[in-house]
Short mmCIF file of C-alpha atoms and ligand atoms in Angstrom, two decimals:
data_model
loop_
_atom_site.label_atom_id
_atom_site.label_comp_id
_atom_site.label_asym_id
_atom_site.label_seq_id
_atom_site.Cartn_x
_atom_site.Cartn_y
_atom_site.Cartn_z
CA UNK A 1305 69.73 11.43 48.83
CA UNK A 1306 73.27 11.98 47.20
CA UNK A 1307 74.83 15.63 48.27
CA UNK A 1308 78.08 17.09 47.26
CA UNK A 1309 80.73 17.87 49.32
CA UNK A 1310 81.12 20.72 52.11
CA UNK A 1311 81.60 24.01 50.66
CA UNK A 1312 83.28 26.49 52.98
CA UNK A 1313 82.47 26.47 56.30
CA UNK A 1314 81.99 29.73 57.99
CA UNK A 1315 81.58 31.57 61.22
CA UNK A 1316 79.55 29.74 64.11
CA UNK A 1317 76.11 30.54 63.22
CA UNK A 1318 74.16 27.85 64.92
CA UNK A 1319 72.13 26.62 62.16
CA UNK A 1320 72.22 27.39 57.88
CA UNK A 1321 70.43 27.29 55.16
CA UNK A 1322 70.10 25.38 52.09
CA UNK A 1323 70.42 27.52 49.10
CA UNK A 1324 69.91 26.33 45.62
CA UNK A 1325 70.00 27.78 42.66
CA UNK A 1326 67.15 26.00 40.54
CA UNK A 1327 67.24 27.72 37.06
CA UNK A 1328 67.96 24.61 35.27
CA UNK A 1329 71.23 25.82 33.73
CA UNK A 1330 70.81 29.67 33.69
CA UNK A 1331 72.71 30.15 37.08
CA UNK A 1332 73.41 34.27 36.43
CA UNK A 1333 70.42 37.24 36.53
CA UNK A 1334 68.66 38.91 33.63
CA UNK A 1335 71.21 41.44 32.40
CA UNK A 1336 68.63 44.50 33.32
CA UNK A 1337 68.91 44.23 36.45
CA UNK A 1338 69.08 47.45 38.82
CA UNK A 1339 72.15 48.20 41.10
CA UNK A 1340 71.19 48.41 44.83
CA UNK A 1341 70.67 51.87 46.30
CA UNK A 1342 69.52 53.34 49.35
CA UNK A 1343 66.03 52.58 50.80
CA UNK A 1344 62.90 54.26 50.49
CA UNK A 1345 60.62 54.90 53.40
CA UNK A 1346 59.40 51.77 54.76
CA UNK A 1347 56.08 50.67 53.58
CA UNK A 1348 53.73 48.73 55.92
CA UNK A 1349 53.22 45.61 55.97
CA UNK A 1350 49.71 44.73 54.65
CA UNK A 1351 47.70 42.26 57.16
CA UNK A 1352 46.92 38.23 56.34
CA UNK A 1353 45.34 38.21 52.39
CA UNK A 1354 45.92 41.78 51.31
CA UNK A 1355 48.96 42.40 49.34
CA UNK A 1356 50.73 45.65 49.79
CA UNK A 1357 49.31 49.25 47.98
CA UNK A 1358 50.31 49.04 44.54
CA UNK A 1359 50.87 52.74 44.41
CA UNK A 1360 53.98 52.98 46.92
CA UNK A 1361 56.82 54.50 45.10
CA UNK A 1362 59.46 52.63 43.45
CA UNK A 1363 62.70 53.30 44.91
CA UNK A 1364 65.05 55.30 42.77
CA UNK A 1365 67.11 52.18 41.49
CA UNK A 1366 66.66 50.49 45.00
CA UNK A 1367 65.13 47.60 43.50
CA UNK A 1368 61.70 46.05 44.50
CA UNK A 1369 61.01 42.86 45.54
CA UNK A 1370 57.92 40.67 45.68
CA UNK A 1371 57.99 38.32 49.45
CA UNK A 1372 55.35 36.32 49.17
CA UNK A 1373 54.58 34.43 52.37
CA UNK A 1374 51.91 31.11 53.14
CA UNK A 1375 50.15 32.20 55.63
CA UNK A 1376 50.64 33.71 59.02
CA UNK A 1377 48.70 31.18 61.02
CA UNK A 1378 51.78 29.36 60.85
CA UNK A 1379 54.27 31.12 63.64
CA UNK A 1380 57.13 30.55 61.79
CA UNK A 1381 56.36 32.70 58.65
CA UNK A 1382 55.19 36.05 60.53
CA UNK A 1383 59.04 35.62 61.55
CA UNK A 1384 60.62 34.39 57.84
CA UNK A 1385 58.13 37.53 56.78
CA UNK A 1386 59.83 40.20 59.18
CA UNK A 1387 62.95 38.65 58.84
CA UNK A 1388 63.27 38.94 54.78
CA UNK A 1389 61.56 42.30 54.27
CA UNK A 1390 64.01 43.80 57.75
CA UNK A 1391 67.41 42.53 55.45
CA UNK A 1392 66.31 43.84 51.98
CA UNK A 1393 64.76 47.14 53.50
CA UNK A 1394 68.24 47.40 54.94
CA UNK A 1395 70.18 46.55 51.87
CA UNK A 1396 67.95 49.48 49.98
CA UNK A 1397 65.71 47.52 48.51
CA UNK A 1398 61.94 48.29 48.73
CA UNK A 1399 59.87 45.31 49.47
CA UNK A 1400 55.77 43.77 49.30
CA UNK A 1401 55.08 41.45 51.49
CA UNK A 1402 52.00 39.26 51.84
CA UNK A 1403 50.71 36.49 53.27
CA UNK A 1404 48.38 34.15 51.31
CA UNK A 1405 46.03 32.48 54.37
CA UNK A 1406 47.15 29.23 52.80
CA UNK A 1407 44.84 29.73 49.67
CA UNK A 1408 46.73 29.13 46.59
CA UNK A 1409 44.73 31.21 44.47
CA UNK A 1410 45.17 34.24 46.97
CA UNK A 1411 49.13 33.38 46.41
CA UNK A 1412 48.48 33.27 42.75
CA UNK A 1413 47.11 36.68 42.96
CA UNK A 1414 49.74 37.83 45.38
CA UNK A 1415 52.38 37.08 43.30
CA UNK A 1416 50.35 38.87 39.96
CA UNK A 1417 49.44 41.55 42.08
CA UNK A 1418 53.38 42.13 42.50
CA UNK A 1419 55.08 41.21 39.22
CA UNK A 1420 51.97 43.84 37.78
CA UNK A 1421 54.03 46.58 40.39
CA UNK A 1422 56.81 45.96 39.01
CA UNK A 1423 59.07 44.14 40.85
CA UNK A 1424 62.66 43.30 40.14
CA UNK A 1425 62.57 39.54 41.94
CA UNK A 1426 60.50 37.56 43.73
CA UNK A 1427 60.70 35.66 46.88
CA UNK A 1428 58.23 33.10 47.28
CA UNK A 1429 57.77 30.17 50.03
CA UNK A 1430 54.95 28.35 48.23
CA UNK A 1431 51.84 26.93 49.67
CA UNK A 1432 51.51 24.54 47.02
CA UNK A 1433 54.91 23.79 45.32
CA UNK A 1434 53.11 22.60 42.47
CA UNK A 1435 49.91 24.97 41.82
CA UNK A 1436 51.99 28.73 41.18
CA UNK A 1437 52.36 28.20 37.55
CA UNK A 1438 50.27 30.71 36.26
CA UNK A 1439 51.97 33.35 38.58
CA UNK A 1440 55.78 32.26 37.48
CA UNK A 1441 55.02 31.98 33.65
CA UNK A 1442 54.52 35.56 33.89
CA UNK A 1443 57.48 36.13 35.99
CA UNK A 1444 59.20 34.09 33.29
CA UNK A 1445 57.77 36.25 30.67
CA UNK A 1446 59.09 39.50 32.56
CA UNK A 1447 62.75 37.71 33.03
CA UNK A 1448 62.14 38.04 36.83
CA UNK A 1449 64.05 36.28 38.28
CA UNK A 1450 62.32 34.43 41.69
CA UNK A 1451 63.95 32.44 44.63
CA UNK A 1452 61.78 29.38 46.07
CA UNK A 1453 61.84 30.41 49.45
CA UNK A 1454 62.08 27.39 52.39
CA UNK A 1455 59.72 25.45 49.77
CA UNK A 1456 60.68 24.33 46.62
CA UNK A 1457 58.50 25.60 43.61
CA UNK A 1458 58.44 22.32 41.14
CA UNK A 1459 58.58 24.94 38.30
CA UNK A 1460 61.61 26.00 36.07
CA UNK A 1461 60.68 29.35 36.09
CA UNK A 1462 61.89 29.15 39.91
CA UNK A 1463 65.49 30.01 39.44
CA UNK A 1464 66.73 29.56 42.51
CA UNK A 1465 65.69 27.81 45.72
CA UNK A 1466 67.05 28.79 49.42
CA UNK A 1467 65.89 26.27 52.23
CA UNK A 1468 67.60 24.26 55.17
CA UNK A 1469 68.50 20.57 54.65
CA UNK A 1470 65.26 19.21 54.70
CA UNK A 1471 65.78 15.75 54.58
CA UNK A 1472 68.24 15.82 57.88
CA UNK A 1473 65.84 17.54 59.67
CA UNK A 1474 64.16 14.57 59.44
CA UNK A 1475 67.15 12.01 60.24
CA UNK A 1476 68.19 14.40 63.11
CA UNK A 1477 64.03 13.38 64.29
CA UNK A 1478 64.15 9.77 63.69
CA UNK A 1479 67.76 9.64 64.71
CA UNK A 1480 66.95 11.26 68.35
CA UNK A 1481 64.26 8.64 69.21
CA UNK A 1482 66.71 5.76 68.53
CA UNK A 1483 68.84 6.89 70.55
CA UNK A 1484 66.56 7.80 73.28
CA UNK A 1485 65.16 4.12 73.51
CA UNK A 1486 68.39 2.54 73.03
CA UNK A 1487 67.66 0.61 69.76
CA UNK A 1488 70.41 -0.63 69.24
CA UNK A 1489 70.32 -2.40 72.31
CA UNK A 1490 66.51 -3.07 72.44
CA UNK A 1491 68.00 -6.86 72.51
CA UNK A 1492 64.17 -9.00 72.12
CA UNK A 1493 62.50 -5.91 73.35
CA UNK A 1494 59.61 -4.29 70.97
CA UNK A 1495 59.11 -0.35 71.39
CA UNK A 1496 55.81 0.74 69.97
CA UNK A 1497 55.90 4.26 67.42
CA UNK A 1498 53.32 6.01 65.43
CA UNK A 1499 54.44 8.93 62.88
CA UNK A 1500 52.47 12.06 61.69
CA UNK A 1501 54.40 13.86 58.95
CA UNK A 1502 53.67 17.13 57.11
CA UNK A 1503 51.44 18.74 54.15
CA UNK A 1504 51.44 16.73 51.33
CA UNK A 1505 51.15 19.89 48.82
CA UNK A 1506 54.64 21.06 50.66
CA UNK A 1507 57.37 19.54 48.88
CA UNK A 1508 59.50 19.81 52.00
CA UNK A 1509 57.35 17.46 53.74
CA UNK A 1510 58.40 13.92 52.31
CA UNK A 1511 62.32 14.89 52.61
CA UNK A 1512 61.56 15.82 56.51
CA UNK A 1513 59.50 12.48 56.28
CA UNK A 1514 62.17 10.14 54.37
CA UNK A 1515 64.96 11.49 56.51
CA UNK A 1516 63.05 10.05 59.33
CA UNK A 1517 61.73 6.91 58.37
CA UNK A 1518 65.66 5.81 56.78
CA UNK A 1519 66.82 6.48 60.10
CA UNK A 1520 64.34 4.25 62.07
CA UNK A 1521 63.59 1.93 59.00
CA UNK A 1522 66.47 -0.61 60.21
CA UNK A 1523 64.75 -0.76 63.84
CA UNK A 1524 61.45 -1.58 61.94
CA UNK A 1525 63.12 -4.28 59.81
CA UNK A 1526 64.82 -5.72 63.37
CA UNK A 1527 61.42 -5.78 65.42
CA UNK A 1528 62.89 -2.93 67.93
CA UNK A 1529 60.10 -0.61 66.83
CA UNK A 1530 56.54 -1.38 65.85
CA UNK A 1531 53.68 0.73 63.92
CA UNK A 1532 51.28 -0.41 65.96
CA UNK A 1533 48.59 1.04 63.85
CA UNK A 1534 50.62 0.08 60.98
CA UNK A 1535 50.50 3.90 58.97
CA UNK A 1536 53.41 4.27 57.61
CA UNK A 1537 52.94 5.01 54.47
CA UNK A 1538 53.37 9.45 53.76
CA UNK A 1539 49.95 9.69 52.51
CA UNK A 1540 48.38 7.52 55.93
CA UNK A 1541 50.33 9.87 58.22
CA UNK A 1542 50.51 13.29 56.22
CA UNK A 1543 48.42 16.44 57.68
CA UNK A 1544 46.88 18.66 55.31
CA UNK A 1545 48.21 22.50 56.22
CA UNK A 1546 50.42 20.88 58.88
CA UNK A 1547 46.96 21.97 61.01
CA UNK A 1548 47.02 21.50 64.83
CA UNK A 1549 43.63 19.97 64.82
CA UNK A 1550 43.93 17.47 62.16
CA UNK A 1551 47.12 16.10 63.81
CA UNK A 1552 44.88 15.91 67.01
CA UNK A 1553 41.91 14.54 65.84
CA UNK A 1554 44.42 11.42 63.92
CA UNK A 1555 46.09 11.34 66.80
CA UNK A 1556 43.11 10.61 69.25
CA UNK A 1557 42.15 8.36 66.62
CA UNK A 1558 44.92 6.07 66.70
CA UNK A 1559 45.23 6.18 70.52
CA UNK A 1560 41.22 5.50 70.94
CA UNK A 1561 41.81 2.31 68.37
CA UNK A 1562 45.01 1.05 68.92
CA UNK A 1563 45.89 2.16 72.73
CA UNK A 1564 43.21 1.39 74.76
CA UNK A 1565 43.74 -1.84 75.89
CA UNK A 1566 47.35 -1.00 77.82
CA UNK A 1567 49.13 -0.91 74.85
CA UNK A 1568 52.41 1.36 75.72
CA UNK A 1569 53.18 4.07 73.48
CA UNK A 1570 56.50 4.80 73.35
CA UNK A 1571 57.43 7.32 70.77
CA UNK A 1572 55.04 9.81 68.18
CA UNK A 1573 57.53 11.18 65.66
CA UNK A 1574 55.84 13.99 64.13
CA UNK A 1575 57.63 16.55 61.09
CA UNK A 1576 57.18 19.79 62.49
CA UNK A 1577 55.62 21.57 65.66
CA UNK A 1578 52.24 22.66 64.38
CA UNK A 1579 51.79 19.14 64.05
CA UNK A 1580 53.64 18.05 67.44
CA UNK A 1581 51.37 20.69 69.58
CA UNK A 1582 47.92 18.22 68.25
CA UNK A 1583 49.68 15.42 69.04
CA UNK A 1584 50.75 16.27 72.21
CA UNK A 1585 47.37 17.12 73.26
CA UNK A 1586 46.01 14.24 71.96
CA UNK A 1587 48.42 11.85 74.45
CA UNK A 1588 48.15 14.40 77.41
CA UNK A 1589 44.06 13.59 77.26
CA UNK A 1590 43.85 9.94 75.87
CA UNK A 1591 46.59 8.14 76.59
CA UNK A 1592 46.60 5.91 79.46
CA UNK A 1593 49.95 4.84 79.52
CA UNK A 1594 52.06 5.83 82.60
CA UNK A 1595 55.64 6.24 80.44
CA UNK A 1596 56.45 9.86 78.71
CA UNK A 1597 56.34 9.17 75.27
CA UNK A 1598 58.53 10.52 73.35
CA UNK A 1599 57.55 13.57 70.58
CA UNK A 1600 60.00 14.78 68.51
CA UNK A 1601 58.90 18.31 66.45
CA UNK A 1602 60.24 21.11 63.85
CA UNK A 1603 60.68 25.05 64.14
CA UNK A 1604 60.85 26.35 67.73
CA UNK A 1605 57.29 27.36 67.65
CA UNK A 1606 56.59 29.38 71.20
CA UNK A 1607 53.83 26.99 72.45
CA UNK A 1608 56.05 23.85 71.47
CA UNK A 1609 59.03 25.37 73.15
CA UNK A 1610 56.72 25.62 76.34
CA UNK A 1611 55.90 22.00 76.18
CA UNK A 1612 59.75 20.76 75.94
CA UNK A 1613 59.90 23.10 79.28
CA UNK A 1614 57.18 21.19 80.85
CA UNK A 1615 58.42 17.75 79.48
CA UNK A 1616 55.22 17.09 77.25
CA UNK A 1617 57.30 17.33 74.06
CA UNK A 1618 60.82 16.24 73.80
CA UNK A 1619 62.36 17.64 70.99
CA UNK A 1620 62.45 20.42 68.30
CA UNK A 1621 64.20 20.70 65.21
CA UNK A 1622 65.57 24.51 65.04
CA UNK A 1623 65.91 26.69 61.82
CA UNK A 1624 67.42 30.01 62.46
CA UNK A 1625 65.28 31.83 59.95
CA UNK A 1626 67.36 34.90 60.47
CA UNK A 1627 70.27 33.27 58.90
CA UNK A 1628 67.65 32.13 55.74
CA UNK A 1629 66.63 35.35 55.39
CA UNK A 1630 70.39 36.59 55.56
CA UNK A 1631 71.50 34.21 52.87
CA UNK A 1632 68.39 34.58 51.17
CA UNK A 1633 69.48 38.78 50.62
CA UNK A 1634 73.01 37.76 49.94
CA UNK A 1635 71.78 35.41 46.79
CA UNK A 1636 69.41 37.99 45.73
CA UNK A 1637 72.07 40.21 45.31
CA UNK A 1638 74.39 38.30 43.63
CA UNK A 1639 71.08 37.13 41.47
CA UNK A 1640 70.69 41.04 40.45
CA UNK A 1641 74.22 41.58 39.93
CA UNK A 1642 74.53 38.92 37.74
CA UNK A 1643 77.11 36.92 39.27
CA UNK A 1644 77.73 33.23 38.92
CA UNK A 1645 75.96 31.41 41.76
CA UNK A 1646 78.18 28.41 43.36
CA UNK A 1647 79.76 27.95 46.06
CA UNK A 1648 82.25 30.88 45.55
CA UNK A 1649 79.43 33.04 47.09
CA UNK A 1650 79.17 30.94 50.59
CA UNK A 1651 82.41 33.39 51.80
CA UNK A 1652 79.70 36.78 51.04
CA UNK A 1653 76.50 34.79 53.24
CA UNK A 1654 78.87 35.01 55.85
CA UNK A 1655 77.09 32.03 57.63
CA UNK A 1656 78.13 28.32 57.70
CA UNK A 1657 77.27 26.46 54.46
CA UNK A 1658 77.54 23.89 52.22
CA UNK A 1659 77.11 22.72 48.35
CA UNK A 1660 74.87 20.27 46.94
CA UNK A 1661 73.95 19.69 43.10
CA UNK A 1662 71.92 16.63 43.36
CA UNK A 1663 69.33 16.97 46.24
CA UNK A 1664 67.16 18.92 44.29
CA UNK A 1665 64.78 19.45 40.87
CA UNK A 1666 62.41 21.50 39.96
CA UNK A 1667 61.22 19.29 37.50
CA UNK A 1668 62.43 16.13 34.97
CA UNK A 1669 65.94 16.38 34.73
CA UNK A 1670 66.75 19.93 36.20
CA UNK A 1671 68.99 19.41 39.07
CA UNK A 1672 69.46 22.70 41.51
CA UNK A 1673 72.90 23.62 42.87
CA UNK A 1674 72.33 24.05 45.97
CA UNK A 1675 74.44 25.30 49.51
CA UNK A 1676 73.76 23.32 52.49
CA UNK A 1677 73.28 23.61 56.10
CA UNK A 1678 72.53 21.24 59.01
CA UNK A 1679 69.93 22.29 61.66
CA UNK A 1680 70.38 21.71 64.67
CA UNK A 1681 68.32 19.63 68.11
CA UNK A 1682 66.60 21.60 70.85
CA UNK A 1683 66.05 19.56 74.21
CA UNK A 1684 65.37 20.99 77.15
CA UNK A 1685 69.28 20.70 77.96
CA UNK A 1686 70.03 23.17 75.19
CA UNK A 1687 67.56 26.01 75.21
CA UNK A 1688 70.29 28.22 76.35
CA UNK A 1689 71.41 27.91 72.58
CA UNK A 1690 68.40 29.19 71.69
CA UNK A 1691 68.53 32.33 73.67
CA UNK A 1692 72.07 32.75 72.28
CA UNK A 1693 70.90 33.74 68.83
CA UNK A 1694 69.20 36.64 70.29
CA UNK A 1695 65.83 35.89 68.65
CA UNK A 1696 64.32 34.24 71.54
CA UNK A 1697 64.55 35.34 75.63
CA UNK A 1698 63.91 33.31 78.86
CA UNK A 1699 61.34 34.31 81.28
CA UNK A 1700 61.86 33.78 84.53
CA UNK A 1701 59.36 30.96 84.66
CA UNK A 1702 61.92 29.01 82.08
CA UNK A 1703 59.80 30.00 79.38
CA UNK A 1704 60.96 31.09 75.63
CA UNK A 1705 59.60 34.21 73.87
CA UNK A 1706 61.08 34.86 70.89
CA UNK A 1707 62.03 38.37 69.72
CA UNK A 1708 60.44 39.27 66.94
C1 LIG B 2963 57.60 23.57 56.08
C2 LIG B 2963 58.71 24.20 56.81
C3 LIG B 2963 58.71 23.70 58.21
C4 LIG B 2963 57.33 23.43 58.78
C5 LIG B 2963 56.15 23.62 57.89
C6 LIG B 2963 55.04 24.43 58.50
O1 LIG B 2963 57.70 23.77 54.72
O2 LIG B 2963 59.99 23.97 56.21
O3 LIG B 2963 59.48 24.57 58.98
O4 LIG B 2963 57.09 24.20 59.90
O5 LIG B 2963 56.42 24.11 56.63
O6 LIG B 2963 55.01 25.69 58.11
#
C-alpha cells in the first residue's frame, strides 16, 4: 500500500480525513458551476428510505447538493448525515439528504431522485461501491460532479473520493493486540486469535482488513498467534452489512466449535464496532475462558464506547466525522469553483492532512490523488480525548454520549 509523502500538516485536530480526488485525470469542476451564496431555509431532513420533497426551492445560486447516506441503522451515518448537510447549509448551500436502509436500489433511486432536482454535486457514501452505476452515468451525463463519500465508488464517474486512511485503521487494530500480548516476546508461547472483518460489498472493508492482518501476519508466520479455527481468509471472516447479529451468531459459532474444550481465547480482532458489539456478546455468554480477551473495534459507536468503560471491549478506532464532513465542504467548494485539487488545498481544510496518489482507483488504471489522515486509538485511558472534540460528553457514571 504505497502512499506519497505528508502534505502540510495542520492545526491539532485529533483525527483527518482521507480525501481523494478520483476523476481519473479531470481534477477541476464542470465550468457551469454556481458561486456559493447565502442559504435558503433549512429543509427537513426526510426519515430512513424517503428522499427529500422534490419541490423545495432551489436556492438563488446557493447551490444544491445531493448527500446520499447508507443507512441509518448504522450510528455512525445519522452523525456523517447531520454533520455534512449542518457544513453545506452553513456555507449557503441547500442540501437532500437520504438514507438508503442499506438497499442499493433505494440508493439508486436516491441518487436519481436528486440529480432529477437538480442538483449541482453529489455526495455519496455507497452501500455497494460497485452497484451505483446506473445512478452516476447520469450524473456523468449532467457533468455533476460527485464525491465518494467515506466509501469509495469503483466508478469513474466518481470524481473525487474523501475518506480516512482505511488501511491504518486496520494496522492501528492489529498493531494494538501485538502489543498488548507482547508478541514480540511471546518467546515458545502460542496466543490463540480469531478475526471478523467488514462488508464485503464496502470497499473499505479489505483495506481495514489488510491493514490488520500485515500487522499480525509476521506473529502468524512465527507461531506467536494461532487461528484456531483457521478463517482467515476476507471472505471466511467478512459480515454482510457489518450486522450485529451475523457477527454474533459466527462468533458463537466458532466459540461453540473451537472453544469448548478449555481452549483460551486470547484476542477477536474485529473491523469496526457494529461488528465488535456481536462479538462481544458472543464471548460474554459462551466463552468459558477466565482471561479478558482482547476486542479491538472501529467508530466510537455509543454502545461500544460503553463496553471499553466496562472492560468488555478494549479498543476503538476513532474517526472524527466532523472533520470529514469539514473537509468534505472545503473540496466541494473548491470542486464548484473549479480549482485544481492537490495538496495546495490542505492549508483551506484547515485540519491535519496528508497526500497520497497511489492508494486508490476507481477502476483499471485510474489512480485517485488523494489527502491523508491517520485515526487515532480509543482505550479506556484516553476517552478524555474523546470528550475533547466536543462531539461526545461524560456522564457521571463514566459513560459517553455523543452530541449530536
Ligand atoms: C465503513 C466505515 C466504517 C465502518 C462501516 C460501518 O465503510 O468506514 O466506519 O463503521 O462502514 O458502517
Amino acid at each position: 500500500m504505497k502512499r506519497k509523502l505528508l502534505g502540510a500538516l495542520l492545526s491539532t485536530a485529533m483525527v483527518a480525513s482521507l480525501v481523494v480526488g478520483c476523476s481519473g485525470g479531470n481534477d477541476t469542476a464542470p465550468a457551469d458551476t454556481p458561486a456559493d451564496t447565502e442559504a435558503p431555509a433549512d429543509a427537513e431532513t426526510p426519515a430512513d428510505n424517503e428522499a427529500d420533497d422534490a419541490s423545495a426551492p432551489a436556492a438563488a445560486g446557493g447551490g444544491k447538493i445531493g448527500i446520499s447516506m447508507p443507512t441509518q441503522s448504522l450510528e455512525r451515518w445519522n452523525r456523517d448525515g447531520a454533520y455534512l448537510d449542518e457544513q453545506f447549509k452553513a456555507a449557503g448551500f441547500e442540501t437532500i439528504l437520504t438514507f438508503s436502509d442499506d438497499k442499493t436500489e433505494q440508493q439508486v433511486n436516491d441518487i436519481q431522485n436528486m440529480l432529477a432536482d437538480g442538483v449541482d454535486m453529489l455526495v455519496i457514501a455507497a452501500i455497494d461501491g460497485n452497484a451505483l452505476n446506473t445512478a452516476l452515468e447520469g450524473a456523468a451525463e449532467q457533468n455533476i460532479p460527485v464525491i465518494s463519500y467515506d466509501r469509495l465508488i469503483l466508478n469513474d464517474a466518481a470524481s473525487y473520493y474523501v475518506s480516512f486512511d482505511n488501511y491504518t485503521v486496520g494496522q492501528l487494530q492489529g498493531e494494538y493486540i501485538v502489543k498488548a500480548l507482547d508478541l514480540e516476546n511471546a518467546g515458545d508461547k502460542t496466543y490463540n486469535i480469531e478475526i471478523t472483518a467488514g462488508d464485503p460489498a464496502d470497499n473499505n472493508a479489505t483495506y481495514f482488513y489488510q491493514g490488520a492482518i500485515d500487522a499480525i501476519q509476521p506473529y502468524l508466520d512465527n507461531g506467536a498467534l494461532n487461528i484456531v479455527s483457521g478463517q482467515k481468509d476476507f471472505d471466511a471472516v467478512a459480515t454482510p452489512g457489518w450486522k450485529t447479529d451475523t457477527a454474533l451468531a459466527r462468533a458463537q459459532n466458532v466459540l461453540s466449535s473451537y472453544y469448548a474444550d478449555g481452549t483460551q481465547l486470547d484476542a477477536w480482532l474485529c473491523s469496526n464496532d457494529s461488528t465488535a458489539l456481536g462479538v462481544t456478546q458472543a464471548v460474554t455468554s459462551d466463552y468459558a475462558g477466565s482471561n479478558a480477551v482482547i476486542i479491538t473495534g472501529q467508530d466510537g459507536d455509543e454502545a461500544n464506547l460503553k463496553n471499553i468503560v466496562d472492560g468488555t471491549q478494549t479498543m476503538t478506532v476513532y474517526k472524527n466525522v466532523s472533520n470529514e464532513s469539514i473537509v468534505t465542504l472545503a473540496l466541494a467548494k473548491a470542486i464548484l469553483a473549479g480549482e485544481t485539487i492537490d495538496e495546495s488545498l490542505i492549508p483551506s481544510f484547515g485540519i491535519e492532512c496528508a497526500f497520497d496518489t497511489e492508494s486508490y482507483e476507481t477502476s483499471a488504471g485510474n489512480k485517485c490523488p488523494s489527502f491523508l489522515l491517520v485515526p487515532n486509538v480509543i482505550t479506556k485511558d484516553n476517552l478524555q480525548d474523546l470528550v475533547d472534540t466536543g462531539l461526545y460528553t461524560m456522564g457521571d457514571d463514566g459513560y459517553l454520549s455523543a452530541t449530536n
